[in-house]
PDB file of C-alpha atoms in Angstrom:
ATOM      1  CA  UNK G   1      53.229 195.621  96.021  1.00 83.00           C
ATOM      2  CA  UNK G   2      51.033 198.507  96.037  1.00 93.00           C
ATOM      3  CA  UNK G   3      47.236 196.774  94.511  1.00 96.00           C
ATOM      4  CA  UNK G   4      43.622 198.727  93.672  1.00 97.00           C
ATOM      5  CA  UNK G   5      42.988 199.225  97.678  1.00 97.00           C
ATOM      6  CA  UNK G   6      46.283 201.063  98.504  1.00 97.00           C
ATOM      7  CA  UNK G   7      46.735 203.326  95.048  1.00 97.00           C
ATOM      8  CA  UNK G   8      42.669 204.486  94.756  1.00 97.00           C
ATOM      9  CA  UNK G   9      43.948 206.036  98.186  1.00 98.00           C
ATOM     10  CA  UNK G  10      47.047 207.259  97.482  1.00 98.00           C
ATOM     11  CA  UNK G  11      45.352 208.824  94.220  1.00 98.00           C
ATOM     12  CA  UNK G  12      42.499 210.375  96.214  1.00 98.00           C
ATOM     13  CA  UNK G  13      45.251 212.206  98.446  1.00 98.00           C
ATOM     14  CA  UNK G  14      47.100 213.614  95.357  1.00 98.00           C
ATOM     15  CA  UNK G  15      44.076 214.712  93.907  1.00 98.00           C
ATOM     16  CA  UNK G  16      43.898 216.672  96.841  1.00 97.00           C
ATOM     17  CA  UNK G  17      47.604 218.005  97.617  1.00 97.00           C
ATOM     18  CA  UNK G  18      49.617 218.001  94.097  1.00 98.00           C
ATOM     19  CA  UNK G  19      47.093 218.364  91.592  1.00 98.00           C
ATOM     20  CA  UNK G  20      47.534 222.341  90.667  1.00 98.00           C
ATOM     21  CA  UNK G  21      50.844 222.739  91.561  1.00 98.00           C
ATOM     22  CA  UNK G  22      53.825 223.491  89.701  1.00 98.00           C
ATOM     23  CA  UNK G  23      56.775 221.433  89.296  1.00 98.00           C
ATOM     24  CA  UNK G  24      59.785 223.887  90.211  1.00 97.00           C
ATOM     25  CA  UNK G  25      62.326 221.880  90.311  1.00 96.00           C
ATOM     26  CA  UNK G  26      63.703 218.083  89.706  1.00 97.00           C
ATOM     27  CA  UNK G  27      66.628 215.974  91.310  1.00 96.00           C
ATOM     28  CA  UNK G  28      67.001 212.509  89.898  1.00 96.00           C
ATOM     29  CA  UNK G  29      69.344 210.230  92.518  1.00 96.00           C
ATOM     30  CA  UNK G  30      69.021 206.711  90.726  1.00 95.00           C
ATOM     31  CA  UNK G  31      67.921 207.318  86.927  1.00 95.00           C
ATOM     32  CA  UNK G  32      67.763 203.447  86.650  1.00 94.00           C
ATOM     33  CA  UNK G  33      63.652 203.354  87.353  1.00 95.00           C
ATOM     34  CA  UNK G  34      63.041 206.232  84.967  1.00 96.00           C
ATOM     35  CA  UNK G  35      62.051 205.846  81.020  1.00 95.00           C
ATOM     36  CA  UNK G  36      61.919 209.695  79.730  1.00 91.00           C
ATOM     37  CA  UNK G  37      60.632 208.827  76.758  1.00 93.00           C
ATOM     38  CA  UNK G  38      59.588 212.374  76.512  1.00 93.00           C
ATOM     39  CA  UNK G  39      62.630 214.082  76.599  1.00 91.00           C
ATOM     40  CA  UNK G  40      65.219 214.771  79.567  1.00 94.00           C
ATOM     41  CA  UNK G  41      63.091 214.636  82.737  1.00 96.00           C
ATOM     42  CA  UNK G  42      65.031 216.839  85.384  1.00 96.00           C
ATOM     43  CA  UNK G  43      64.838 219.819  82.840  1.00 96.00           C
ATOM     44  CA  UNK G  44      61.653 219.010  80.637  1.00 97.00           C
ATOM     45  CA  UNK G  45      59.496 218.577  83.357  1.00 97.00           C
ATOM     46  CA  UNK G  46      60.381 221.374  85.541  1.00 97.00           C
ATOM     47  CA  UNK G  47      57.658 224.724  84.963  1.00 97.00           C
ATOM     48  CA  UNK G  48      55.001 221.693  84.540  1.00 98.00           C
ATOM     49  CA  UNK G  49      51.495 221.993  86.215  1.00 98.00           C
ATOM     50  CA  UNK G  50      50.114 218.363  87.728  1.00 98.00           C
ATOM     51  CA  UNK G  51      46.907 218.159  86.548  1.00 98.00           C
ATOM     52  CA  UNK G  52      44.565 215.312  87.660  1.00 98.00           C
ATOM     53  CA  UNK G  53      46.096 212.042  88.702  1.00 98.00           C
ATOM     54  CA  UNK G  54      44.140 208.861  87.829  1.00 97.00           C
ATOM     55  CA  UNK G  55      44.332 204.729  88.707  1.00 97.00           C
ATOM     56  CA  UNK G  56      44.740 202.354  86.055  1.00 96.00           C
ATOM     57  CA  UNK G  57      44.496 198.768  87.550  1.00 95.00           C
ATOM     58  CA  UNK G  58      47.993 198.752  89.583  1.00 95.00           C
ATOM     59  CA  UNK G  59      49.587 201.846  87.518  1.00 97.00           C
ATOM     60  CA  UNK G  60      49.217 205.774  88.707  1.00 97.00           C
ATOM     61  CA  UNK G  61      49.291 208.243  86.025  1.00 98.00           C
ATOM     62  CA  UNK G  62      49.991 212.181  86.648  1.00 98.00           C
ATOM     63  CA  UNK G  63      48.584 214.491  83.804  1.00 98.00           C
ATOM     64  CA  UNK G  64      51.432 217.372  83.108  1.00 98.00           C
ATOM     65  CA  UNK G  65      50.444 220.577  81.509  1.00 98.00           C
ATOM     66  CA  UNK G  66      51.747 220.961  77.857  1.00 97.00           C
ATOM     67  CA  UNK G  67      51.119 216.883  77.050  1.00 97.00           C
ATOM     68  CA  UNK G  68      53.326 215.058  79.259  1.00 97.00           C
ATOM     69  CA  UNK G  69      52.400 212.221  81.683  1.00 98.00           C
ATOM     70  CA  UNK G  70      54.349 210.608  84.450  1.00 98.00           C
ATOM     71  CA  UNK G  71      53.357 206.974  84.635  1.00 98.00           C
ATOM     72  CA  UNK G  72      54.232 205.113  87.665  1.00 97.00           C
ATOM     73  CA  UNK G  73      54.365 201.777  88.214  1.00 96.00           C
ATOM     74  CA  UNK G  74      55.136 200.690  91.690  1.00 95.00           C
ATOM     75  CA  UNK G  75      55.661 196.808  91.067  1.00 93.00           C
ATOM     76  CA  UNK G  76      57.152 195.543  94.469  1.00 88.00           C
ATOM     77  CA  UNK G  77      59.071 198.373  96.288  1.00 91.00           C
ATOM     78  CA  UNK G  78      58.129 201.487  94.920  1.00 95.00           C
ATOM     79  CA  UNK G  79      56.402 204.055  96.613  1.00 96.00           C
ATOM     80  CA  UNK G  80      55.318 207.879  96.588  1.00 97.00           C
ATOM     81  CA  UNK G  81      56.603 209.760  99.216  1.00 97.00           C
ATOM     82  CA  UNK G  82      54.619 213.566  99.848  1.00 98.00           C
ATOM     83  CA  UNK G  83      56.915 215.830 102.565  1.00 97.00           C
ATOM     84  CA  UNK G  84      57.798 218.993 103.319  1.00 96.00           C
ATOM     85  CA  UNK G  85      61.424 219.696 101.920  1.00 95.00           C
ATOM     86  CA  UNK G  86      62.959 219.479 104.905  1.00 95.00           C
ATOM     87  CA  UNK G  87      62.173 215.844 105.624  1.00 96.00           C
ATOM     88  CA  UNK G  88      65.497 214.202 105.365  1.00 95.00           C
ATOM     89  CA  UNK G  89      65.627 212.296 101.623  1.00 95.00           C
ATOM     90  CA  UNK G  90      65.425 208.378 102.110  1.00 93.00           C
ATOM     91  CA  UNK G  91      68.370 206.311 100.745  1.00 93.00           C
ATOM     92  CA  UNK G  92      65.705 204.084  98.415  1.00 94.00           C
ATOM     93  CA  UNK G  93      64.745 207.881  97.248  1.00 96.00           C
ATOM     94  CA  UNK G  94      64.791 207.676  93.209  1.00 97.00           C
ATOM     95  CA  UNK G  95      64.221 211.246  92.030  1.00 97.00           C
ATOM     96  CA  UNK G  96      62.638 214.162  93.682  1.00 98.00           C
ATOM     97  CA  UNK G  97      60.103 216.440  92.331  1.00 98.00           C
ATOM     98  CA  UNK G  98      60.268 220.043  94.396  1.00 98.00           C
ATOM     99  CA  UNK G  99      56.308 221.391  93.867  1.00 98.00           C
ATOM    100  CA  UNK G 100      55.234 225.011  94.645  1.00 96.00           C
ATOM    101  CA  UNK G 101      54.523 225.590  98.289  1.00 93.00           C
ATOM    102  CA  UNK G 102      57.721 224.237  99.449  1.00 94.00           C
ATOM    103  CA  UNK G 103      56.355 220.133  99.678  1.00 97.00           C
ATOM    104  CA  UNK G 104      57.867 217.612  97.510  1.00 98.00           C
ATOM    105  CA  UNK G 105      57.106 214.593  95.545  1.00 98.00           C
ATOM    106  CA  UNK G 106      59.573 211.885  96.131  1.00 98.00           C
ATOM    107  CA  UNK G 107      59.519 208.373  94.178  1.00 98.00           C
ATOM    108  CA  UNK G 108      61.193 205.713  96.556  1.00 97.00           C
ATOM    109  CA  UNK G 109      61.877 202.145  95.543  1.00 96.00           C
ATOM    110  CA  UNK G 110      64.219 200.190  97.809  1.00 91.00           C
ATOM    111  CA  UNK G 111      65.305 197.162  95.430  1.00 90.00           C
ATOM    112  CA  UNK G 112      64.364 199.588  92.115  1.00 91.00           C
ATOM    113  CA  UNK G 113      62.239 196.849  90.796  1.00 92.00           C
ATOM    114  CA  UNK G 114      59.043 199.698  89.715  1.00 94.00           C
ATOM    115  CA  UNK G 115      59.691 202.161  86.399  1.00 96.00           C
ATOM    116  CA  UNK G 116      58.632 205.232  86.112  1.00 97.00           C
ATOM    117  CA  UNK G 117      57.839 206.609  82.280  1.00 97.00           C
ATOM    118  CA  UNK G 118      57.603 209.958  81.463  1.00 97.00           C
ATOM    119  CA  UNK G 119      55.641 210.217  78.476  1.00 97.00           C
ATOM    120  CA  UNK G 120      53.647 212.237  76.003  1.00 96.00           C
ATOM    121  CA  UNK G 121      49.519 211.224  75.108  1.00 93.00           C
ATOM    122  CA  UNK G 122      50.639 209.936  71.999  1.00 94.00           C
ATOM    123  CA  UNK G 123      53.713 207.892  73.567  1.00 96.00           C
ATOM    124  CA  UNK G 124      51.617 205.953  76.474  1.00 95.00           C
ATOM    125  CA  UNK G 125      51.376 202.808  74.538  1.00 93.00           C
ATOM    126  CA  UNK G 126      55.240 202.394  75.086  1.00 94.00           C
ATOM    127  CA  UNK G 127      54.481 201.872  78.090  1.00 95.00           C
ATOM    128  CA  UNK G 128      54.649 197.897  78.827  1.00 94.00           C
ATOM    129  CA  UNK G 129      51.461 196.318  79.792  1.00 91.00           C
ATOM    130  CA  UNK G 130      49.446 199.453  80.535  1.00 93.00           C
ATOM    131  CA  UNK G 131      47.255 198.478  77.987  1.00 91.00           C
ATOM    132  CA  UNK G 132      46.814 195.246  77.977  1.00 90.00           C
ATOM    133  CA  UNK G 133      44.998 195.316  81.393  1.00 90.00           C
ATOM    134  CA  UNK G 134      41.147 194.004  82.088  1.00 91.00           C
ATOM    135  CA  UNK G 135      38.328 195.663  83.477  1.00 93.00           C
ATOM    136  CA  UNK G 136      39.470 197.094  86.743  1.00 96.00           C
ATOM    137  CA  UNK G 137      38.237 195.344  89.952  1.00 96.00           C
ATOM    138  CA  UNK G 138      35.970 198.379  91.082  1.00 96.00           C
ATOM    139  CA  UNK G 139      34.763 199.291  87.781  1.00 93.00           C
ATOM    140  CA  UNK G 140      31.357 196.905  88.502  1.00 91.00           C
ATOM    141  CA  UNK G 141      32.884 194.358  85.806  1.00 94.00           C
ATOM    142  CA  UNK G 142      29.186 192.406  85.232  1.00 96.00           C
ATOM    143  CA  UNK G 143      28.975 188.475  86.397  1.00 96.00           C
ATOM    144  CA  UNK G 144      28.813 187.665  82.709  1.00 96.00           C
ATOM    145  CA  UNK G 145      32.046 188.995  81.897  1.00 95.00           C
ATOM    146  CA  UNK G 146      33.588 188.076  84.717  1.00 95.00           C
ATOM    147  CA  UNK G 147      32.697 184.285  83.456  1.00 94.00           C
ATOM    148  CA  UNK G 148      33.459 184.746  80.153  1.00 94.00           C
ATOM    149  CA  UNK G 149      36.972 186.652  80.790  1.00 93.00           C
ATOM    150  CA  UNK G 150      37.967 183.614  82.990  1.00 93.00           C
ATOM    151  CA  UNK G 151      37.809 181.130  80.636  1.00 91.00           C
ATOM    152  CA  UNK G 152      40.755 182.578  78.560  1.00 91.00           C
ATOM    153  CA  UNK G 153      42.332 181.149  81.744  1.00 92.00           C
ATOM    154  CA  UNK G 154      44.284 178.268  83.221  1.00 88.00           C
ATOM    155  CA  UNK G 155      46.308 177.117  86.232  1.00 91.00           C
ATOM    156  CA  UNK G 156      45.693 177.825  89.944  1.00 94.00           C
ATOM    157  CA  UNK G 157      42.661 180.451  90.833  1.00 96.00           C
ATOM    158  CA  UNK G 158      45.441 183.045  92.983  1.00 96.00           C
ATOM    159  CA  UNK G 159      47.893 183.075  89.736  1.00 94.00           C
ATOM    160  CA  UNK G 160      44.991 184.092  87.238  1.00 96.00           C
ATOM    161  CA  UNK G 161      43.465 187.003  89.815  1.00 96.00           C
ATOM    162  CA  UNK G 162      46.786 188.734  90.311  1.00 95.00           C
ATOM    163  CA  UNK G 163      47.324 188.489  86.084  1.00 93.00           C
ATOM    164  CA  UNK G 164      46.319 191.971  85.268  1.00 91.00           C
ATOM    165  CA  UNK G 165      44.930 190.901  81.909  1.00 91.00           C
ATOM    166  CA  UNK G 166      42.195 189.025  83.604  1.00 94.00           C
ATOM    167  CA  UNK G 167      41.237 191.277  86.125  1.00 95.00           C
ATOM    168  CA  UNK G 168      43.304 194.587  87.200  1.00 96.00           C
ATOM    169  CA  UNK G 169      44.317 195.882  90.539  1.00 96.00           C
ATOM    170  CA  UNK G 170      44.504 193.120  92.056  1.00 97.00           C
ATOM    171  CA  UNK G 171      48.106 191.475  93.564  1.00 95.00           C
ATOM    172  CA  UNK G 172      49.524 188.731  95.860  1.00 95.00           C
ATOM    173  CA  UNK G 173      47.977 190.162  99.273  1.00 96.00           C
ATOM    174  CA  UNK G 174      44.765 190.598  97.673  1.00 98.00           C
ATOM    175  CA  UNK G 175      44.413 187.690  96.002  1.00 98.00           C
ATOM    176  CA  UNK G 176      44.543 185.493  99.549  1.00 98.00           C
ATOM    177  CA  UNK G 177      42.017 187.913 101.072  1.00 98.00           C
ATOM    178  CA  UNK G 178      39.866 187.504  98.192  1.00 98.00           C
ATOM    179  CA  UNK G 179      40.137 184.104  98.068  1.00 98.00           C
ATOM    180  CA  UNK G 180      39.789 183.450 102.137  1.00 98.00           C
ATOM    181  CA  UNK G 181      36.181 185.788 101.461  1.00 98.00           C
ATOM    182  CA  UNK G 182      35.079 183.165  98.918  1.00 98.00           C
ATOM    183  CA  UNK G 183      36.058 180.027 100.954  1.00 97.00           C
ATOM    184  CA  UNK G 184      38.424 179.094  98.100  1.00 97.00           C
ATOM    185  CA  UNK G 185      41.618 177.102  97.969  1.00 97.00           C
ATOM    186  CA  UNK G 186      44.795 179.266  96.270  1.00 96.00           C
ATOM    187  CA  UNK G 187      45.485 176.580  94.679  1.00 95.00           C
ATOM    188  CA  UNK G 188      41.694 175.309  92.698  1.00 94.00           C
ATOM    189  CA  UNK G 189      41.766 174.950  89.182  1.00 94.00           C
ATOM    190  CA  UNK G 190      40.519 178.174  88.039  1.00 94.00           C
ATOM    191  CA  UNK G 191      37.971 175.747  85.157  1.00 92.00           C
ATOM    192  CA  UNK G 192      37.259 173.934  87.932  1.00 93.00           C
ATOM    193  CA  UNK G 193      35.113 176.653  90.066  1.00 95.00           C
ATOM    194  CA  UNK G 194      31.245 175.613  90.186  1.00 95.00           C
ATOM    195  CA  UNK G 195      28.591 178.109  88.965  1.00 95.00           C
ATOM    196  CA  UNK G 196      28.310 179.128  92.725  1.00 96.00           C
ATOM    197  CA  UNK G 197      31.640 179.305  93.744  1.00 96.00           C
ATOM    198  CA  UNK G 198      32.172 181.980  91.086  1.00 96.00           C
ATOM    199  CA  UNK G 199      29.405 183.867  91.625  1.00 97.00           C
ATOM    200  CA  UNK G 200      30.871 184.144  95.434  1.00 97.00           C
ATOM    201  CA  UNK G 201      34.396 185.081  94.005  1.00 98.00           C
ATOM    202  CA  UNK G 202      33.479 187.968  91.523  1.00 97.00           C
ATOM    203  CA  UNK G 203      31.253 189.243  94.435  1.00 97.00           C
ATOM    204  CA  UNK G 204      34.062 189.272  97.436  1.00 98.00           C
ATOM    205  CA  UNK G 205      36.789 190.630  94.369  1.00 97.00           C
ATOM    206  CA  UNK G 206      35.264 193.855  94.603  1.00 97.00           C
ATOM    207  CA  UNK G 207      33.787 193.661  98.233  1.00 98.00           C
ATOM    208  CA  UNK G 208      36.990 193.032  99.610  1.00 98.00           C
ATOM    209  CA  UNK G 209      38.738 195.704  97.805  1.00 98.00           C
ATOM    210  CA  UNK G 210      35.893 198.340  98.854  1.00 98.00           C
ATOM    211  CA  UNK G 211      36.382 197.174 102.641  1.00 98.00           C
ATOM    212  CA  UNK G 212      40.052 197.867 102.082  1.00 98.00           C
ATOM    213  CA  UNK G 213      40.159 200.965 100.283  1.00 98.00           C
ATOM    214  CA  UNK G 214      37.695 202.412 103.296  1.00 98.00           C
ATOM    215  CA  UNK G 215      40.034 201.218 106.326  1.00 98.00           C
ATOM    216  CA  UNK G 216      42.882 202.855 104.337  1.00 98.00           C
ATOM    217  CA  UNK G 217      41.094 206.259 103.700  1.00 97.00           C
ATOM    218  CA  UNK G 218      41.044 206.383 107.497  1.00 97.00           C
ATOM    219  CA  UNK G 219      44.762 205.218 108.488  1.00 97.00           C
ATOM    220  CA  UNK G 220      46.828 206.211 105.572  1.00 96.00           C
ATOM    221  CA  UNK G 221      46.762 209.800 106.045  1.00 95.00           C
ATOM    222  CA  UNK G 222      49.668 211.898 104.256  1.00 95.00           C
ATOM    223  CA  UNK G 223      52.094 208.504 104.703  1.00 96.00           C
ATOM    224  CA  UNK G 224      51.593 207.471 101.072  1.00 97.00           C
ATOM    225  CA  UNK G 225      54.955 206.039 100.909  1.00 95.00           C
ATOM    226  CA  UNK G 226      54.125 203.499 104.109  1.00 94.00           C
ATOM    227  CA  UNK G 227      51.921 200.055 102.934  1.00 93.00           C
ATOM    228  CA  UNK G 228      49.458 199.500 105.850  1.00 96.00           C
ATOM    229  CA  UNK G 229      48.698 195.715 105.782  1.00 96.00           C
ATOM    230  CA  UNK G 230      48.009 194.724 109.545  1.00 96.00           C
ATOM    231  CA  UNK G 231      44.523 194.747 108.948  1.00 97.00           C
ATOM    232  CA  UNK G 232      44.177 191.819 106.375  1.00 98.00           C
ATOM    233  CA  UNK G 233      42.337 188.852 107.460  1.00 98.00           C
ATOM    234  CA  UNK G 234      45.034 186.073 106.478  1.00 98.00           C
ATOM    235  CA  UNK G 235      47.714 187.730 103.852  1.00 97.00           C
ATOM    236  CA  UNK G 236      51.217 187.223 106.233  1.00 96.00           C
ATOM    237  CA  UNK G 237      49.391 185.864 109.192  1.00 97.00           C
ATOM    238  CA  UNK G 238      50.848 182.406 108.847  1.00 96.00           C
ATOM    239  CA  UNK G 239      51.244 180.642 112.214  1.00 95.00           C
ATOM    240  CA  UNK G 240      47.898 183.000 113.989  1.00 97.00           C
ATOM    241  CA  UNK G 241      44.573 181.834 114.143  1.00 97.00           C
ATOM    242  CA  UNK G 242      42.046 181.801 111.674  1.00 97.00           C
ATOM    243  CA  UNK G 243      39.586 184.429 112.264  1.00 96.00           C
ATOM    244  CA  UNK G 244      36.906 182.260 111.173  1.00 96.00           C
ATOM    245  CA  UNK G 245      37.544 179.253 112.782  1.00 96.00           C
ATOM    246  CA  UNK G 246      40.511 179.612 115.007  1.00 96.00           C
ATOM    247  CA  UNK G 247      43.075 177.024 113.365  1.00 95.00           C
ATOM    248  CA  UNK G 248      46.535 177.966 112.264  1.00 96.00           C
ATOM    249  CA  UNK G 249      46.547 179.664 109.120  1.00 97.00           C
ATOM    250  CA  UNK G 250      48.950 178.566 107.011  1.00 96.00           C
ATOM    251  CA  UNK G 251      51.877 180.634 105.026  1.00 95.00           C
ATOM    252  CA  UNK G 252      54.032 179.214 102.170  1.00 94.00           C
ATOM    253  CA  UNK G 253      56.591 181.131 100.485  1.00 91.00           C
ATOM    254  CA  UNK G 254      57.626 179.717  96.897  1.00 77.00           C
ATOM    255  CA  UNK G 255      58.813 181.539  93.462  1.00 71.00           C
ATOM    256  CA  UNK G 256      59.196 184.590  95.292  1.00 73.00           C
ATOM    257  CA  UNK G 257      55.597 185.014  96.536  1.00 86.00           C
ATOM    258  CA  UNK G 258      53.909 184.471  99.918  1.00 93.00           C
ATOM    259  CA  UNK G 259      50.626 182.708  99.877  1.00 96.00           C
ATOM    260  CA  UNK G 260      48.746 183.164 103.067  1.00 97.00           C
ATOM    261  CA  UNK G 261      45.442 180.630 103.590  1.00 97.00           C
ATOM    262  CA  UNK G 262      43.335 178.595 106.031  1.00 97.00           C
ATOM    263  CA  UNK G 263      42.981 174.577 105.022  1.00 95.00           C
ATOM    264  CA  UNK G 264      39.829 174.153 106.902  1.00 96.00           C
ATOM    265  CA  UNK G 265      37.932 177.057 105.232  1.00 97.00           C
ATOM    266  CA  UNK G 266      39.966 176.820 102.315  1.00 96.00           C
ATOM    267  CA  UNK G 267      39.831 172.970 101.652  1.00 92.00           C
ATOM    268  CA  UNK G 268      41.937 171.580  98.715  1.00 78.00           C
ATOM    269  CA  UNK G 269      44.939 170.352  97.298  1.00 65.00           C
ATOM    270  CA  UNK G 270      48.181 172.266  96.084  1.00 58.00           C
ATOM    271  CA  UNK G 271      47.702 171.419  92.152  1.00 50.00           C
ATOM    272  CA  UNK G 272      50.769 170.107  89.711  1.00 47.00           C
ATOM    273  CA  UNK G 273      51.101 172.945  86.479  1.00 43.00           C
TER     274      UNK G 273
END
């Protein structure tokens, strides 16, 4: 899943390549991700100027001249993809958007599991949980709020950080990086953290994202499509050593979701909901 680090890139780069240029032309391969709320996208959207492209916890959003938007959320497997034309079109390849200067802008999900809403100003609160989201995690969210917002709260510390209504931009390989920063178990109480311990936390949530977002500004590159994870501290490193104190770390994998951690800088118990 594509989190704050990964998209505040990915943004950056349209910024720089697709906002200004003109939509000339749209292909849609599997219209099962896309909610044109709008009107018909392959024909409504074509003659449309991107405009500036903004972040919104783990949700991109494309500004379209003449009041259209294209939100995109990426949930697991979805991806944009920024080539030349010629670049042969990827089997997970969704829809294409052909953009004036000959590059295109491809939306690739493998297992379809992100949606894509094309949308006017007035329409963007059809789109599910875009609004409901907290402060973002690099908006500088204050110590007090950070408290406060918490104690709406229950169950194990990872679950509530990657709940976008606490916090947003923040998923399940973020979440064990934060969490290894703080010296905190995955699975603490999230009522149970000490006035200290979440102090430390709402100071590595954003740290860890900034470290992030500045290895990625270096290796991503035009390869927006491609997740670059090898650089994470403990997130799918079960089995390797700790880079803190060189035991195992360890890796389980239940409902779905990988939870990487290290029990000796980590201490604590897996907690009953």
């Amino acid at each position: 899943m594509p989190e704050a680090p990964d998209l505040e890139v990915i943004k950056e780069f349209l910024n720089r390549e697709v906002q200004g240029k003109v939509v000339d032309g749209a292909k849609v391969i599997r219209p099962t991700v896309l909610r044109a709320i709008a009107g018909d996208f392959a024909s409504d959207i074509q003659g449309r100027t991107f405009g500036l492209f903004q972040r919104k916890g783990k949700f991109i959003l494309g500004e379209l001249s003449g009041n259209r938007c294209l939100v995109v959320n990426p949930m697991l497997t979805g991806a944009l993809h920024y080539c030349e034309s010629k670049v042969r079109v990827l089997k997970k390849t969704c829809f294409v958007l052909g953009l004036s200067g000959g590059a295109e802008l491809r939306y690739v999900d493998d297992r379809q599991m992100g949606l894509v809403y094309y949308v006017t100003e007035d329409q963007m609160s059809e789109v599910p949980r875009l609004a409901d989201q907290g402060a973002d995690v690099l908006s500088g969210i204050s110590l007090g709020e950070f408290r406060s917002r918490l104690t709406r709260f229950h169950g194990e510390i990872k679950g509530v950080l990657t709940r976008g209504a606490f916090i947003s931009g923040i998923g399940n390989a973020y979440s064990d990086e934060i969490l290894f920063a703080a010296g905190l178990s995955p699975f603490r109480n999230a009522r149970s953290l000490e006035d200290q311990e979440l102090e430390l936390l709402h100071e590595q949530c954003r740290a860890v994202v900034v470290e992030a977002t500045e290895v990625l500004r270096e290796r991503m590159g035009g390869d927006i499509h491609v997740k670059i994870r090898d650089f994470l501290k403990v997130h799918r490193k079960g089995g390797q050593p700790c880079p803190r104190c060189g035991g195992n770390i360890t890796q389980i994998n239940a409902n779905q979701r990988i939870t990487s951690y290290c029990r000796h800088c980590q201490p604590g118990m897996l907690i009953k909901n």
